[in-house]
mmCIF file with all atom_site columns, C-alpha atoms in Angstrom:
data_model
loop_
_atom_site.group_PDB
_atom_site.id
_atom_site.type_symbol
_atom_site.label_atom_id
_atom_site.label_alt_id
_atom_site.label_comp_id
_atom_site.label_asym_id
_atom_site.label_entity_id
_atom_site.label_seq_id
_atom_site.pdbx_PDB_ins_code
_atom_site.Cartn_x
_atom_site.Cartn_y
_atom_site.Cartn_z
_atom_site.occupancy
_atom_site.B_iso_or_equiv
_atom_site.pdbx_formal_charge
_atom_site.auth_seq_id
_atom_site.auth_comp_id
_atom_site.auth_asym_id
_atom_site.auth_atom_id
_atom_site.pdbx_PDB_model_num
ATOM 1   C CA . MET P 1 1   ? 149.628 139.064 70.063 1.00 0.00 ? 1   MET P CA 1
ATOM 2   C CA . ARG P 1 2   ? 147.868 139.430 66.735 1.00 0.00 ? 2   ARG P CA 1
ATOM 3   C CA . ARG P 1 3   ? 150.031 140.211 63.753 1.00 0.00 ? 3   ARG P CA 1
ATOM 4   C CA . LYS P 1 4   ? 147.191 141.481 61.592 1.00 0.00 ? 4   LYS P CA 1
ATOM 5   C CA . PRO P 1 5   ? 144.974 144.249 63.013 1.00 0.00 ? 5   PRO P CA 1
ATOM 6   C CA . THR P 1 6   ? 141.238 144.222 62.464 1.00 0.00 ? 6   THR P CA 1
ATOM 7   C CA . PRO P 1 7   ? 139.855 146.697 59.889 1.00 0.00 ? 7   PRO P CA 1
ATOM 8   C CA . PHE P 1 8   ? 138.459 148.778 62.762 1.00 0.00 ? 8   PHE P CA 1
ATOM 9   C CA . GLU P 1 9   ? 141.854 148.936 64.496 1.00 0.00 ? 9   GLU P CA 1
ATOM 10  C CA . VAL P 1 10  ? 143.373 150.085 61.193 1.00 0.00 ? 10  VAL P CA 1
ATOM 11  C CA . ILE P 1 11  ? 140.812 152.902 60.950 1.00 0.00 ? 11  ILE P CA 1
ATOM 12  C CA . LEU P 1 12  ? 141.543 154.141 64.474 1.00 0.00 ? 12  LEU P CA 1
ATOM 13  C CA . TRP P 1 13  ? 145.302 153.658 64.123 1.00 0.00 ? 13  TRP P CA 1
ATOM 14  C CA . ARG P 1 14  ? 145.311 156.016 61.125 1.00 0.00 ? 14  ARG P CA 1
ATOM 15  C CA . HIS P 1 15  ? 144.204 158.758 63.524 1.00 0.00 ? 15  HIS P CA 1
ATOM 16  C CA . LEU P 1 16  ? 146.386 157.801 66.498 1.00 0.00 ? 16  LEU P CA 1
ATOM 17  C CA . SER P 1 17  ? 149.724 156.865 64.908 1.00 0.00 ? 17  SER P CA 1
ATOM 18  C CA . ASN P 1 18  ? 152.856 158.989 64.597 1.00 0.00 ? 18  ASN P CA 1
ATOM 19  C CA . GLY P 1 19  ? 151.915 161.373 67.417 1.00 0.00 ? 19  GLY P CA 1
ATOM 20  C CA . GLN P 1 20  ? 149.418 163.092 65.135 1.00 0.00 ? 20  GLN P CA 1
ATOM 21  C CA . PHE P 1 21  ? 146.498 162.926 67.570 1.00 0.00 ? 21  PHE P CA 1
ATOM 22  C CA . SER P 1 22  ? 146.788 166.162 69.567 1.00 0.00 ? 22  SER P CA 1
ATOM 23  C CA . GLY P 1 23  ? 150.483 165.414 70.053 1.00 0.00 ? 23  GLY P CA 1
ATOM 24  C CA . TYR P 1 24  ? 149.855 162.230 72.038 1.00 0.00 ? 24  TYR P CA 1
ATOM 25  C CA . LYS P 1 25  ? 151.854 159.145 71.157 1.00 0.00 ? 25  LYS P CA 1
ATOM 26  C CA . PHE P 1 26  ? 150.179 155.760 71.057 1.00 0.00 ? 26  PHE P CA 1
ATOM 27  C CA . ARG P 1 27  ? 151.426 152.206 70.836 1.00 0.00 ? 27  ARG P CA 1
ATOM 28  C CA . ARG P 1 28  ? 149.534 149.414 69.121 1.00 0.00 ? 28  ARG P CA 1
ATOM 29  C CA . GLN P 1 29  ? 149.170 145.956 70.683 1.00 0.00 ? 29  GLN P CA 1
ATOM 30  C CA . HIS P 1 30  ? 150.905 147.072 73.887 1.00 0.00 ? 30  HIS P CA 1
ATOM 31  C CA . VAL P 1 31  ? 151.726 144.515 76.584 1.00 0.00 ? 31  VAL P CA 1
ATOM 32  C CA . ILE P 1 32  ? 150.692 145.290 80.154 1.00 0.00 ? 32  ILE P CA 1
ATOM 33  C CA . VAL P 1 33  ? 151.417 141.924 81.762 1.00 0.00 ? 33  VAL P CA 1
ATOM 34  C CA . PRO P 1 34  ? 149.415 139.731 81.656 1.00 0.00 ? 34  PRO P CA 1
ATOM 35  C CA . PHE P 1 35  ? 147.285 141.651 79.141 1.00 0.00 ? 35  PHE P CA 1
ATOM 36  C CA . ILE P 1 36  ? 147.673 143.041 75.629 1.00 0.00 ? 36  ILE P CA 1
ATOM 37  C CA . VAL P 1 37  ? 145.699 146.203 74.887 1.00 0.00 ? 37  VAL P CA 1
ATOM 38  C CA . ASP P 1 38  ? 144.773 147.366 71.396 1.00 0.00 ? 38  ASP P CA 1
ATOM 39  C CA . PHE P 1 39  ? 146.194 150.885 71.871 1.00 0.00 ? 39  PHE P CA 1
ATOM 40  C CA . PHE P 1 40  ? 148.083 152.549 74.718 1.00 0.00 ? 40  PHE P CA 1
ATOM 41  C CA . CYS P 1 41  ? 149.048 156.153 75.405 1.00 0.00 ? 41  CYS P CA 1
ATOM 42  C CA . PRO P 1 42  ? 151.993 155.919 77.815 1.00 0.00 ? 42  PRO P CA 1
ATOM 43  C CA . SER P 1 43  ? 152.061 159.587 78.826 1.00 0.00 ? 43  SER P CA 1
ATOM 44  C CA . LYS P 1 44  ? 148.483 159.377 80.142 1.00 0.00 ? 44  LYS P CA 1
ATOM 45  C CA . SER P 1 45  ? 148.400 155.641 80.942 1.00 0.00 ? 45  SER P CA 1
ATOM 46  C CA . LEU P 1 46  ? 145.285 155.181 78.808 1.00 0.00 ? 46  LEU P CA 1
ATOM 47  C CA . ALA P 1 47  ? 144.361 151.897 77.132 1.00 0.00 ? 47  ALA P CA 1
ATOM 48  C CA . ILE P 1 48  ? 141.873 151.846 74.274 1.00 0.00 ? 48  ILE P CA 1
ATOM 49  C CA . GLU P 1 49  ? 140.075 148.668 73.308 1.00 0.00 ? 49  GLU P CA 1
ATOM 50  C CA . ILE P 1 50  ? 138.111 148.080 70.124 1.00 0.00 ? 50  ILE P CA 1
ATOM 51  C CA . ASP P 1 51  ? 135.576 145.436 71.058 1.00 0.00 ? 51  ASP P CA 1
ATOM 52  C CA . GLY P 1 52  ? 134.415 142.992 68.447 1.00 0.00 ? 52  GLY P CA 1
ATOM 53  C CA . GLN P 1 53  ? 132.028 140.128 68.872 1.00 0.00 ? 53  GLN P CA 1
ATOM 54  C CA . THR P 1 54  ? 134.515 138.114 70.937 1.00 0.00 ? 54  THR P CA 1
ATOM 55  C CA . HIS P 1 55  ? 134.538 140.540 73.883 1.00 0.00 ? 55  HIS P CA 1
ATOM 56  C CA . LYS P 1 56  ? 132.580 139.625 76.983 1.00 0.00 ? 56  LYS P CA 1
ATOM 57  C CA . ASN P 1 57  ? 131.440 142.465 79.250 1.00 0.00 ? 57  ASN P CA 1
ATOM 58  C CA . GLU P 1 58  ? 132.031 140.628 82.548 1.00 0.00 ? 58  GLU P CA 1
ATOM 59  C CA . LYS P 1 59  ? 135.529 139.582 81.558 1.00 0.00 ? 59  LYS P CA 1
ATOM 60  C CA . ASP P 1 60  ? 136.288 143.098 80.272 1.00 0.00 ? 60  ASP P CA 1
ATOM 61  C CA . ARG P 1 61  ? 135.167 144.658 83.573 1.00 0.00 ? 61  ARG P CA 1
ATOM 62  C CA . ALA P 1 62  ? 137.442 142.320 85.543 1.00 0.00 ? 62  ALA P CA 1
ATOM 63  C CA . ARG P 1 63  ? 140.334 143.093 83.194 1.00 0.00 ? 63  ARG P CA 1
ATOM 64  C CA . ASP P 1 64  ? 139.687 146.845 83.449 1.00 0.00 ? 64  ASP P CA 1
ATOM 65  C CA . ALA P 1 65  ? 139.682 146.607 87.262 1.00 0.00 ? 65  ALA P CA 1
ATOM 66  C CA . GLN P 1 66  ? 143.039 144.833 87.186 1.00 0.00 ? 66  GLN P CA 1
ATOM 67  C CA . LEU P 1 67  ? 144.485 147.423 84.781 1.00 0.00 ? 67  LEU P CA 1
ATOM 68  C CA . GLN P 1 68  ? 143.177 150.193 87.054 1.00 0.00 ? 68  GLN P CA 1
ATOM 69  C CA . LYS P 1 69  ? 145.240 148.669 89.893 1.00 0.00 ? 69  LYS P CA 1
ATOM 70  C CA . TYR P 1 70  ? 148.265 149.300 87.650 1.00 0.00 ? 70  TYR P CA 1
ATOM 71  C CA . GLY P 1 71  ? 147.110 152.895 87.167 1.00 0.00 ? 71  GLY P CA 1
ATOM 72  C CA . VAL P 1 72  ? 145.801 152.296 83.632 1.00 0.00 ? 72  VAL P CA 1
ATOM 73  C CA . SER P 1 73  ? 142.469 153.796 82.559 1.00 0.00 ? 73  SER P CA 1
ATOM 74  C CA . THR P 1 74  ? 140.577 151.992 79.805 1.00 0.00 ? 74  THR P CA 1
ATOM 75  C CA . LEU P 1 75  ? 138.175 153.145 77.105 1.00 0.00 ? 75  LEU P CA 1
ATOM 76  C CA . HIS P 1 76  ? 136.090 150.675 75.110 1.00 0.00 ? 76  HIS P CA 1
ATOM 77  C CA . PHE P 1 77  ? 134.561 151.242 71.694 1.00 0.00 ? 77  PHE P CA 1
ATOM 78  C CA . THR P 1 78  ? 132.724 148.787 69.500 1.00 0.00 ? 78  THR P CA 1
ATOM 79  C CA . ASN P 1 79  ? 133.576 148.002 65.916 1.00 0.00 ? 79  ASN P CA 1
ATOM 80  C CA . ALA P 1 80  ? 130.332 149.796 64.975 1.00 0.00 ? 80  ALA P CA 1
ATOM 81  C CA . ASP P 1 81  ? 131.442 152.935 66.888 1.00 0.00 ? 81  ASP P CA 1
ATOM 82  C CA . VAL P 1 82  ? 134.651 153.099 64.871 1.00 0.00 ? 82  VAL P CA 1
ATOM 83  C CA . ALA P 1 83  ? 132.942 152.303 61.562 1.00 0.00 ? 83  ALA P CA 1
ATOM 84  C CA . THR P 1 84  ? 130.018 154.723 61.862 1.00 0.00 ? 84  THR P CA 1
ATOM 85  C CA . ASN P 1 85  ? 131.094 157.400 64.351 1.00 0.00 ? 85  ASN P CA 1
ATOM 86  C CA . ILE P 1 86  ? 134.872 157.867 64.196 1.00 0.00 ? 86  ILE P CA 1
ATOM 87  C CA . ASP P 1 87  ? 134.526 161.574 65.027 1.00 0.00 ? 87  ASP P CA 1
ATOM 88  C CA . GLY P 1 88  ? 132.633 160.701 68.214 1.00 0.00 ? 88  GLY P CA 1
ATOM 89  C CA . VAL P 1 89  ? 135.254 158.104 69.122 1.00 0.00 ? 89  VAL P CA 1
ATOM 90  C CA . LEU P 1 90  ? 138.078 160.612 68.600 1.00 0.00 ? 90  LEU P CA 1
ATOM 91  C CA . THR P 1 91  ? 136.240 163.259 70.638 1.00 0.00 ? 91  THR P CA 1
ATOM 92  C CA . ALA P 1 92  ? 135.750 160.818 73.519 1.00 0.00 ? 92  ALA P CA 1
ATOM 93  C CA . ILE P 1 93  ? 139.440 159.847 73.414 1.00 0.00 ? 93  ILE P CA 1
ATOM 94  C CA . LYS P 1 94  ? 140.559 163.484 73.374 1.00 0.00 ? 94  LYS P CA 1
ATOM 95  C CA . MET P 1 95  ? 138.252 164.418 76.260 1.00 0.00 ? 95  MET P CA 1
ATOM 96  C CA . THR P 1 96  ? 139.560 161.490 78.295 1.00 0.00 ? 96  THR P CA 1
ATOM 97  C CA . LEU P 1 97  ? 143.199 162.309 77.544 1.00 0.00 ? 97  LEU P CA 1
ATOM 98  C CA . ASN P 1 98  ? 142.625 165.920 78.581 1.00 0.00 ? 98  ASN P CA 1
ATOM 99  C CA . SER P 1 99  ? 141.002 164.816 81.848 1.00 0.00 ? 99  SER P CA 1
ATOM 100 C CA . LEU P 1 100 ? 143.802 162.445 82.891 1.00 0.00 ? 100 LEU P CA 1
ATOM 101 C CA . GLN P 1 101 ? 146.900 163.556 84.760 1.00 0.00 ? 101 GLN P CA 1
ATOM 102 C CA . ASP P 1 102 ? 150.244 163.131 83.086 1.00 0.00 ? 102 ASP P CA 1
ATOM 103 C CA . ARG P 1 103 ? 151.859 159.853 84.022 1.00 0.00 ? 103 ARG P CA 1
ATOM 104 C CA . TRP P 1 104 ? 155.260 161.489 84.327 1.00 0.00 ? 104 TRP P CA 1
ATOM 105 C CA . ILE P 1 105 ? 155.790 164.930 85.758 1.00 0.00 ? 105 ILE P CA 1
ATOM 106 C CA . ARG P 1 106 ? 158.937 166.567 84.541 1.00 0.00 ? 106 ARG P CA 1
ATOM 107 C CA . GLN P 1 107 ? 161.148 167.686 87.372 1.00 0.00 ? 107 GLN P CA 1
ATOM 108 C CA . PRO P 1 108 ? 164.046 170.076 87.010 1.00 0.00 ? 108 PRO P CA 1
ATOM 109 C CA . HIS P 1 109 ? 167.320 168.232 86.526 1.00 0.00 ? 109 HIS P CA 1
ATOM 110 C CA . PRO P 1 110 ? 169.117 167.956 89.899 1.00 0.00 ? 110 PRO P CA 1
ATOM 111 C CA . ASN P 1 111 ? 172.421 169.068 88.329 1.00 0.00 ? 111 ASN P CA 1
ATOM 112 C CA . PRO P 1 112 ? 171.612 171.599 85.641 1.00 0.00 ? 112 PRO P CA 1
ATOM 113 C CA . SER P 1 113 ? 174.440 172.416 83.316 1.00 0.00 ? 113 SER P CA 1
ATOM 114 C CA . PRO P 1 114 ? 175.654 175.978 83.751 1.00 0.00 ? 114 PRO P CA 1
ATOM 115 C CA . GLU P 1 115 ? 174.544 178.005 80.769 1.00 0.00 ? 115 GLU P CA 1
ATOM 116 C CA . GLY P 1 116 ? 177.245 179.955 79.081 1.00 0.00 ? 116 GLY P CA 1
ATOM 117 C CA . GLU P 1 117 ? 180.024 179.006 81.517 1.00 0.00 ? 117 GLU P CA 1
ATOM 118 C CA . GLY P 1 118 ? 183.305 177.947 80.052 1.00 0.00 ? 118 GLY P CA 1
ATOM 119 C CA . LEU P 1 119 ? 182.463 179.054 76.534 1.00 0.00 ? 119 LEU P CA 1
#
């Protein structure tokens, strides 16, 4: 795990952190064994990768296929995308989040507390 994020991760993190991006919460440098993804939205099971010069398309496709087996969707953006088109990156993320089903569906509690009883 990297301790210091790249400048492009910092730019995107400013938009994704603290639940400020359309109410979705993200984690940075999230472990999905055996992988570490740059950003992860647990409620939608979406990984976001910022690809620098070290990324290899074939290896990324194999990794994405493995993550998909775990139910994780992956979006890739280049450093240049983040640096020159952050609005486009954010729009693509939002559209993807809106298209994905929630990872957890809230069910009514099996033993709801009686409202107003015993007060």
